Structures are given as C-alpha cells and as structure tokens.
Short mmCIF file of C-alpha atoms in Angstrom, two decimals:
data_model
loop_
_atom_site.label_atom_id
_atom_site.label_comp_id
_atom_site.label_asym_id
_atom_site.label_seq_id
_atom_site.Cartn_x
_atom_site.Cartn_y
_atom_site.Cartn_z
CA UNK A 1 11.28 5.67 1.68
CA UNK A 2 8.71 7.08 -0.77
CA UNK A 3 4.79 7.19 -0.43
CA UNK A 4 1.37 7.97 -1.87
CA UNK A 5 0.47 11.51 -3.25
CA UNK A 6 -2.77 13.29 -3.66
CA UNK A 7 -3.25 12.81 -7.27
CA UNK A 8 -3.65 9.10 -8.97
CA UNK A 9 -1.07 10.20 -10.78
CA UNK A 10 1.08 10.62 -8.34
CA UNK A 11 -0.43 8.12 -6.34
CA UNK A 12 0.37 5.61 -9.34
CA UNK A 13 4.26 6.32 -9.82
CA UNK A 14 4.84 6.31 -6.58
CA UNK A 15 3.52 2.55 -5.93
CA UNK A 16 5.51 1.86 -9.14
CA UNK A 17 8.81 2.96 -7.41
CA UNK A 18 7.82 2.15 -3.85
CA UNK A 19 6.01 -1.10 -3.86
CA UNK A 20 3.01 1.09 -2.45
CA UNK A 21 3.53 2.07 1.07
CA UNK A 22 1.51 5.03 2.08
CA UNK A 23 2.29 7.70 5.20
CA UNK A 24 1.15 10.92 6.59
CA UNK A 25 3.40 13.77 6.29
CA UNK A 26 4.99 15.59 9.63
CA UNK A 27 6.51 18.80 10.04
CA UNK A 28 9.48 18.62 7.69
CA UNK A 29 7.44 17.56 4.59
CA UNK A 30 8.88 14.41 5.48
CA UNK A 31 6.54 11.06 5.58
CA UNK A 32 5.78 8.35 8.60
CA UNK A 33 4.64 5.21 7.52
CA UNK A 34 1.53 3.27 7.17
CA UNK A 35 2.38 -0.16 6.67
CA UNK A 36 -2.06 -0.86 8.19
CA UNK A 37 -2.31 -4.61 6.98
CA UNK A 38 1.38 -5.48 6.34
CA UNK A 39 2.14 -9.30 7.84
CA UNK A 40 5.50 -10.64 8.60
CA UNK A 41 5.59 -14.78 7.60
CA UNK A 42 8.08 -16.66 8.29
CA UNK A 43 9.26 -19.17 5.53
CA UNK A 44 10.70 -21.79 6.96
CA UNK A 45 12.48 -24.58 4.88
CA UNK A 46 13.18 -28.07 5.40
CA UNK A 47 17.07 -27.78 3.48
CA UNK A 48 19.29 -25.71 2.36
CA UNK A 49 17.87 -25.15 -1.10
CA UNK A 50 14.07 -24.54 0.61
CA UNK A 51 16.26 -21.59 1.84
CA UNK A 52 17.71 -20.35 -0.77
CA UNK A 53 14.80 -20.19 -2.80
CA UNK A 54 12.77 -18.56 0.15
CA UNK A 55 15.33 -15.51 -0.35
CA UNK A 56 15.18 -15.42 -4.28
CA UNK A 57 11.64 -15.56 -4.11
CA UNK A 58 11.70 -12.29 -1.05
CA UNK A 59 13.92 -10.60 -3.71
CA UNK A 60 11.70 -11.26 -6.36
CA UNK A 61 8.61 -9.75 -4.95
CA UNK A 62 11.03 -7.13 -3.37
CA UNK A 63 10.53 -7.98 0.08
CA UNK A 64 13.62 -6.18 1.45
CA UNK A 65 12.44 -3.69 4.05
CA UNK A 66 12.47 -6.71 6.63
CA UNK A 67 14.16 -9.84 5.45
CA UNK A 68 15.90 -11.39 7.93
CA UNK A 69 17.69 -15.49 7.56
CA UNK A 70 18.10 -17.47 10.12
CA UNK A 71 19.99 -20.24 8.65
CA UNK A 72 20.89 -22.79 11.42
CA UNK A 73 17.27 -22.54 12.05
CA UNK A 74 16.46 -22.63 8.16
CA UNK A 75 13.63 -19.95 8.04
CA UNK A 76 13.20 -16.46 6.40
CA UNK A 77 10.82 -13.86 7.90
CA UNK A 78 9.73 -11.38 5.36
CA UNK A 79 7.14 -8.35 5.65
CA UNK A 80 4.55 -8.78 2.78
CA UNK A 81 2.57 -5.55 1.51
CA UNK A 82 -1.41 -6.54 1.99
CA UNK A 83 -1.53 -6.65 -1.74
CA UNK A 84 0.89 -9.18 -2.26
CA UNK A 85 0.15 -11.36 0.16
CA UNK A 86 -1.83 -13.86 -1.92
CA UNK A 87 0.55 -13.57 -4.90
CA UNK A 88 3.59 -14.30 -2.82
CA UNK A 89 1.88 -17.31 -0.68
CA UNK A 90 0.88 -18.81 -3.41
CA UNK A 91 4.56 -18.55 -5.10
CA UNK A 92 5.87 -19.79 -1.90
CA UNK A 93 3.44 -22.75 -1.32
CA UNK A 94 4.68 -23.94 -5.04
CA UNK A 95 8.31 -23.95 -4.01
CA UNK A 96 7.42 -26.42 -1.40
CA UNK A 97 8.01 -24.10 1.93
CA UNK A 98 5.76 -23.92 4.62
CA UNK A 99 4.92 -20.38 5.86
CA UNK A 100 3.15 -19.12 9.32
CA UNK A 101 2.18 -15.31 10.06
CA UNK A 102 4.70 -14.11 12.80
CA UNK A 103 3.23 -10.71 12.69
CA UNK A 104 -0.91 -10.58 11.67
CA UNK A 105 -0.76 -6.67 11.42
CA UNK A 106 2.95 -4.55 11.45
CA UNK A 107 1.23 -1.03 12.12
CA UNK A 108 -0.48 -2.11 14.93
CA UNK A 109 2.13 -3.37 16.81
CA UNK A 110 3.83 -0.51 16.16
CA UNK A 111 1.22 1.56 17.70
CA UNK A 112 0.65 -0.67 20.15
CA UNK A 113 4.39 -0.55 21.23
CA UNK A 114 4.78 2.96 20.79
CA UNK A 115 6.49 4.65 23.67
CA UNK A 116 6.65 8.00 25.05
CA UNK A 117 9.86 10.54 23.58
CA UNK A 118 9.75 12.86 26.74
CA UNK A 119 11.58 12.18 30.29
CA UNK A 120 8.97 10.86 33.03
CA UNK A 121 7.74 13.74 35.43
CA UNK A 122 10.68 12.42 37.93
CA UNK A 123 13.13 12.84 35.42
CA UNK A 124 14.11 9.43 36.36
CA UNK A 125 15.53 6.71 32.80
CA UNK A 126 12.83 4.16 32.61
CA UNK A 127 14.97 0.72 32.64
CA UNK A 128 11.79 -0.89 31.51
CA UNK A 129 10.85 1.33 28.84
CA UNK A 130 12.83 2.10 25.56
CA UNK A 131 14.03 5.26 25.77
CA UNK A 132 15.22 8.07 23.27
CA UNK A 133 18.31 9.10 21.89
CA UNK A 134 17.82 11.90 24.29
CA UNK A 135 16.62 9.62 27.22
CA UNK A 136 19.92 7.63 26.56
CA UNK A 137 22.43 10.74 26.87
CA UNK A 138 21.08 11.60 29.45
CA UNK A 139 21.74 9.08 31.30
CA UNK A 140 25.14 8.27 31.01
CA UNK A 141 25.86 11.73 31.51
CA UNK A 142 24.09 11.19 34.53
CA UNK A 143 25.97 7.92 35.19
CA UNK A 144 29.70 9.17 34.52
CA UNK A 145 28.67 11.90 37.11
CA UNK A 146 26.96 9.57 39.83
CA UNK A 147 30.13 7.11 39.17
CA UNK A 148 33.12 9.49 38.60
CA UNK A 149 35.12 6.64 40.64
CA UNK A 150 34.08 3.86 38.09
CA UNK A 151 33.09 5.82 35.11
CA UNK A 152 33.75 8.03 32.41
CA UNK A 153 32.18 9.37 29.36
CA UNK A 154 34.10 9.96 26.15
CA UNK A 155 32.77 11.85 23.21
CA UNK A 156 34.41 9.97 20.36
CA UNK A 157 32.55 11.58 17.38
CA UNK A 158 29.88 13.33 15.93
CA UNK A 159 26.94 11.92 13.51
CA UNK A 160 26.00 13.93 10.06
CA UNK A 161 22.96 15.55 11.73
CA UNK A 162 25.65 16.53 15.02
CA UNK A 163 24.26 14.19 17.90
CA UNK A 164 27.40 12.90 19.91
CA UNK A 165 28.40 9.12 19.49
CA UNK A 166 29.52 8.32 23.27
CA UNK A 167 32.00 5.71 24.83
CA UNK A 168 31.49 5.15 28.47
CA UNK A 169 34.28 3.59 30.20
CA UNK A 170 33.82 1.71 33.23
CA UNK A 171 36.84 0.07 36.04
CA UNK A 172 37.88 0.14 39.18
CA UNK A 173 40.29 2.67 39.62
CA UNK A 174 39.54 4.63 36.81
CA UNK A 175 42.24 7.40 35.20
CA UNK A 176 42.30 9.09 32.22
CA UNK A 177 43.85 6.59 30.00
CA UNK A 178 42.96 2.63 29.26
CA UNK A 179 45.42 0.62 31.46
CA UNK A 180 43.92 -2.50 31.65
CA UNK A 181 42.93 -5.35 28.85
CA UNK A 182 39.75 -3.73 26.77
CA UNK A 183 36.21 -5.59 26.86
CA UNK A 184 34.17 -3.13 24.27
CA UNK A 185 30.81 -3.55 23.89
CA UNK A 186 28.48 -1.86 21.60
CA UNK A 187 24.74 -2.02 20.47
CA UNK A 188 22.19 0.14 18.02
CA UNK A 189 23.97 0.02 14.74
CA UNK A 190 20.93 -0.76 13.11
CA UNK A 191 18.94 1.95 13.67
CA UNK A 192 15.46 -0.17 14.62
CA UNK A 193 16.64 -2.92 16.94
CA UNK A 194 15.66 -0.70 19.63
CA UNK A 195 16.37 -3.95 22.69
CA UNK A 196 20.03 -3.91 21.62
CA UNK A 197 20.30 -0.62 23.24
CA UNK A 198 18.02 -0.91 26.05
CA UNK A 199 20.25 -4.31 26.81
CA UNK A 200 23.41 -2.57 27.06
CA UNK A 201 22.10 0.28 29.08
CA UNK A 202 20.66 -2.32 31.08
CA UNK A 203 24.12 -3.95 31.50
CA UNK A 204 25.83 -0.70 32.13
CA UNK A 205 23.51 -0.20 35.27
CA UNK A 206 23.78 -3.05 36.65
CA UNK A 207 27.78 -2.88 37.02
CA UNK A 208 27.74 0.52 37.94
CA UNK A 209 25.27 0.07 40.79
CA UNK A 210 26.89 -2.13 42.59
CA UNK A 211 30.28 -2.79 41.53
CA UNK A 212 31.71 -4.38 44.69
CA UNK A 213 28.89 -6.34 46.30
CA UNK A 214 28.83 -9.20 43.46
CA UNK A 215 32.37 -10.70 43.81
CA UNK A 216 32.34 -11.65 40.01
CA UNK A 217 31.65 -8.20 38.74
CA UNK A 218 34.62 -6.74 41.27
CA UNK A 219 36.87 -9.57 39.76
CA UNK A 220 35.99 -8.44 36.16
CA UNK A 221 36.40 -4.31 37.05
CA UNK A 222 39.50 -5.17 38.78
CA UNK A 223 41.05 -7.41 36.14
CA UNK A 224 39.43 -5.23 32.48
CA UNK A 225 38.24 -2.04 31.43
CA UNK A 226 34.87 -1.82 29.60
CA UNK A 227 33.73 0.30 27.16
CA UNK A 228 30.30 0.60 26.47
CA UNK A 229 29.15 2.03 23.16
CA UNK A 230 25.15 1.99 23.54
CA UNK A 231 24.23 4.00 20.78
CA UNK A 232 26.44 3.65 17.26
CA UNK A 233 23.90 5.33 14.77
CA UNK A 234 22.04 7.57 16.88
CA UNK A 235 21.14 9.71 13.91
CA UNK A 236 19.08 6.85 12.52
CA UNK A 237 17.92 5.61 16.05
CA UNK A 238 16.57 9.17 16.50
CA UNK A 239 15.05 9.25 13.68
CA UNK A 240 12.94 5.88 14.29
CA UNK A 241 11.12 7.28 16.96
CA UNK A 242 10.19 10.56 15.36
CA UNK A 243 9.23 9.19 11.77
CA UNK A 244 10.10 5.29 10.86
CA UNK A 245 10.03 2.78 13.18
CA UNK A 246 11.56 0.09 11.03
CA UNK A 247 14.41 2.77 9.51
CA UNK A 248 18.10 0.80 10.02
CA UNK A 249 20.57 2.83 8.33
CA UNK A 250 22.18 6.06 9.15
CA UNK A 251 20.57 9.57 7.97
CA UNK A 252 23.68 11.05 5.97
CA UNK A 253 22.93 11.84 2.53
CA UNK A 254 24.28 9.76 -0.51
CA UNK A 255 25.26 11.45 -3.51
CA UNK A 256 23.82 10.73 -6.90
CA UNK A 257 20.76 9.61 -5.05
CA UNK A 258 17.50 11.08 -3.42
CA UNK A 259 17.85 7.64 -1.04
CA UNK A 260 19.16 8.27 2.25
CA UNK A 261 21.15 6.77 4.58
CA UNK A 262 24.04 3.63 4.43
CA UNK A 263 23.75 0.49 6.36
CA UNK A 264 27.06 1.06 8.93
CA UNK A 265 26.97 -2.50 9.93
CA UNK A 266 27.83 -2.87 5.96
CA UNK A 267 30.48 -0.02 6.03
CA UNK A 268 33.62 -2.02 7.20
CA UNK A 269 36.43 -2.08 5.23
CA UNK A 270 37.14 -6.54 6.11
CA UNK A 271 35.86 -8.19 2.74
CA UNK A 272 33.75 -4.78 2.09
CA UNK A 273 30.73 -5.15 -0.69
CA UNK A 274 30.79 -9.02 -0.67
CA UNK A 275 27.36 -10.99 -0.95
CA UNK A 276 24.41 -9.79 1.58
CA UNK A 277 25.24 -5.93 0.34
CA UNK A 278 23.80 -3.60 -1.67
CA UNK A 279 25.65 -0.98 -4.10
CA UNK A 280 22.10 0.39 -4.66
CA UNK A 281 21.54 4.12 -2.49
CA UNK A 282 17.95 3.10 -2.20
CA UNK A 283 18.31 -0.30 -0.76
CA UNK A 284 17.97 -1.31 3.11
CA UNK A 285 21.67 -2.87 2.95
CA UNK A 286 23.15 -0.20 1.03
CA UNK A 287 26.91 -0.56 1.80
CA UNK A 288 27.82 3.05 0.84
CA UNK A 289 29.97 3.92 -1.93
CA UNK A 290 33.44 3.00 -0.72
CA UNK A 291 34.51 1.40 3.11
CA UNK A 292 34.29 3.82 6.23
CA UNK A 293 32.29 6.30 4.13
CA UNK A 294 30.36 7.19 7.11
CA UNK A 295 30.99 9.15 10.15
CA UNK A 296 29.56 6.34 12.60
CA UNK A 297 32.24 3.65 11.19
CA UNK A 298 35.13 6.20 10.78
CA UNK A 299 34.69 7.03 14.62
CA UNK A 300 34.66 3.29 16.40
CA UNK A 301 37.42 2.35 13.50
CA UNK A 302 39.76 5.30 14.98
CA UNK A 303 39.16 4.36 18.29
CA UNK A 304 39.48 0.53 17.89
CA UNK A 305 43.17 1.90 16.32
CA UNK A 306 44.30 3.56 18.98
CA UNK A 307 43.06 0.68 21.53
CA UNK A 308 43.75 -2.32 19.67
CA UNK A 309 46.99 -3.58 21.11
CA UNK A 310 44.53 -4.09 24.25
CA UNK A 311 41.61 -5.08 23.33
CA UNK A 312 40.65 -8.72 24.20
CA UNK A 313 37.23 -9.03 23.23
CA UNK A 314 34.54 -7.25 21.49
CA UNK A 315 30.80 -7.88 21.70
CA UNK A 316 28.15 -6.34 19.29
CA UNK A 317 24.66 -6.52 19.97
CA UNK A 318 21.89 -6.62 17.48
CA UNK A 319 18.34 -7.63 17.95
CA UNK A 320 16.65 -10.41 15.65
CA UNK A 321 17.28 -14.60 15.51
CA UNK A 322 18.37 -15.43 18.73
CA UNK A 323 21.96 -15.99 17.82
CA UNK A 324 25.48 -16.58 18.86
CA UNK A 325 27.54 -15.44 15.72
CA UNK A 326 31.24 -15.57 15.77
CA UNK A 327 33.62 -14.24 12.74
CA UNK A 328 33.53 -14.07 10.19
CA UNK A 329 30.25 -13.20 9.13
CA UNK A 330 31.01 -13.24 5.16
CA UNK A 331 31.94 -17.07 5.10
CA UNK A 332 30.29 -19.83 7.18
CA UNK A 333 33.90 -21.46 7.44
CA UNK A 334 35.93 -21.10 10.56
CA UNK A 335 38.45 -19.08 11.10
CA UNK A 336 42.29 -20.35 10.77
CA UNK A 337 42.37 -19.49 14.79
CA UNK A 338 39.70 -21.36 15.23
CA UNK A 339 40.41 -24.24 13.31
CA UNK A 340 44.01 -24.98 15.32
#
C-alpha cells in the first residue's frame, strides 16, 4: 500500500498511484491506514450479466482492495474511496444494478473492533476475543502440553519474516507418526479473515477438552487423526494487527517490485495463474511469479506429500459469503468424480 505525503506534490502522485488512501506512519517508517469515510456496497444483480458487469465496472474504478463475488447469491461487495462514491453509484445505477451500503464507514468499524495485542492479566487465550499471532502460539503450545495424550505440535516451516507455521495433531492414542486416515484442517491464509482462525482454534478446544465425554467426538479420535493448521500466513496475519487490518497476502518481498507480499491462496501449482489472478506485484491477488514461490505454500505442499496416501479429507476455512465450495474452484463444472 502507498499513502499521502507532506507536500502536494507528493500528496498528488501518490493519489495518482494509490487511488488516494491516506495513513499515519508507525515506527518502521511504515504506514497504517485511514480508509475515514470508505463504504462497502454491495451490488447485487438480478442475472448473470448484472454480475459480470458489477465486476468490470469494480475493476474499472479499481475497486480491488475488497472485492469479493458471491455468485449463487449474484452480488458483489466492493469498498468505494469517499471520493468515488458518487461517480461509481451513478455508473452502477446506469448498468441497471441495485446497490445497498453494507458498511456506512470502514475505519470505524475497524476501530470499533479493534482488539487488544497483549495476553489478559491471567494469561489465560480469550476464546471470545481474536487473538494474535502470538496469542495463537501460545496456545497450542499450551495445548500440546496440557494434552500430550491427544496432542502434538509440529513445526512444519518457517515464514520470510521467521514466525513458525504449526501443525497440531490431535487422536486418541497419539505416537509419533500418522497411523490413522488424515482429516486436515486449516484456516488464515488470507491474512485478514481473522474468524477463520478464531473458528479453528475454537474447534481445536473443544475436542481437546473433552475428548471422551461426547461419544461422537471419541468415535471420530478413535477412527482419524486431525491436523489442525490454524494459522497458514502468520507473517501477514501478524502484520494486520500491527499496521493493516484489511492486508491478505503474505509479507515476503517480490522482486522487480516495491509491492509486497503474494496472495498464497493463489500460489498453487493446480491450473496456476488462470482467471481471478493477478501477475501484477502490486495487486491484492497477486499470484507470485511462478507456483509454490512462497514459503507458506512450499511448507503445507511438502507435508500434504508426505501424508497424502492418507489423507481423506481436507477442509479450508476462509471468512466472507457464507459458502460451501467444493473443487474445483477455477471452473464452476463438476468434477469427473463427482459427476459418476
């Protein structure tokens, strides 16, 4: 992200290359956000083409630092800079697509939502709080130790900036290996979708508290082993709590470019740098510049490898449209699998 200078000079170019989002500067001489006065709308479209042209129209007003489709549903939400807001309404209204405000002001529910980055004074995780990267380790060190009999804690990589990316296994009758058939499960990809997180930890507490008094959850820890990955970009998942909120990619540096940052859920190598990517550093999809460029993907694709043969099913949270998705993501037909 770039901001506003001092100078109206400065000031000037950077709304040229930026669309005009201002920030204060933090220790770092990096930049938080302002975004005081942005809206989120939701376009929503009565057919397919409706939808379509809701997402040319996002594109061509730049509207890409939240975008998000929901096509079943056949709406676009979009976050509109103050000073566009008029312009782009009025291009909408033309196109025949009704649009509500979803969000009246982004910066103050951001504020409004903000949450504390230190450990309460009983040193106790908050399950009903978002929590930090730190908050998060934390815990399932804690866990892994509390449970030793059910759980274990595997350090299966390291980020660009050095934070661990964790895998905590959880069975009945736990040894060092995976014996059983694999259920993985892993959330925070996206740097921002903060609940995707929180609902796995959540998850992971629940089983671990009380393994054998719910006969169902017994059954499954008796029958599977399940790996939990809460935190897959915890570089970028850091860095929305200490500077931008709405940040979703990954904090590595991209060469060529003063952008940071790839989008890991766009870093698989299965039909890599199709449509809904980005080749452009700068860009909130940016796909990086070749499949498993990053350290985040290279770790889970290793470890996927060397579990494959039993894994049975894999879940992967995110946190926006309320949706079910099954594969593949790049094509709305079914699968062959699927299909017989």
């Amino acid at each position: 992200m770039r901001y506003n200078g001092l100078s109206v000079a400065v000031t000037l170019l950077l709304y040229l290359i930026t669309g005009g989002e201002s920030g204060v500067v933090v220790s770092g001489g990096e930049v938080v956000p302002d975004r005081t006065g942005f809206q989120v709308l939701r376009l929503q479209g009565l057919d397919d083409q409706h939808v379509e042209r809701a997402l040319q129209l996002a594109d061509e007003y730049e509207l890409t630092d939240w975008q998000e489709l929901n096509r079943p549903q056949r709406y676009v939400d979009v976050m509109v800079h103050p000073e566009l807001k008029e312009r782009f309404s009025r291009a909408v209204s033309e196109a025949g697509i009704e649009t509500s405000v979803m969000i009246e002001d982004v910066e103050d529910i951001i504020k409004r939502h903000a949450t504390r980055e230190k450990r309460s004074t009983d040193d106790k995780y908050d399950y009903e709080e978002f929590n930090s990267f730190d908050d998060v380790e934390k815990e399932l060190q804690k866990i892994a130790k509390d449970y030793s009999d059910i759980a274990r804690l595997d350090i299966m990589g390291t980020t660009h900036e050095g934070r661990n990316m964790y895998a905590l296994r959880v069975t009945n009758d736990i040894g060092p290996k995976l014996k059983k058939p694999i259920v993985l499960i892993d959330a925070g990809i996206h740097a921002r979708e903060w609940v995707s997180v929180s609902t796995i930890m959540y998850i992971i507490n629940q089983v671990v508290r009380n393994p054998n008094d719910d006969t169902l959850t017994k059954a499954f820890l008796d029958s599977y082993d399940f790996v939990f990955m809460p935190v897959l970009n915890p570089d970028g998942y850091a860095y929305t709590w200490s500077h931008d909120r709405l940040w979703r990619k990954n904090r590595a540096p991209n060469k060529h470019s003063r952008c940071v940052g790839v989008d890991l859920n766009r870093n698989w190598d299965f039909k890599w740098g199709g449509r809904g990517t980005s080749g452009n550093a700068c860009d909130i999809d940016f796909r990086g510049y070749s499949a498993f460029s990053e350290k985040e993907t290279i770790a889970v694709r290793d470890w996927v490898e060397k579990e494959k043969s039993k894994i049975v099913l894999y879940i992967n949270f995110h946190a926006y449209g309320q949706l079910w998705m099954t594969p593949y993501g790049y094509s709305t037909d079914k699968p062959v699998m699927r299909r017989k």
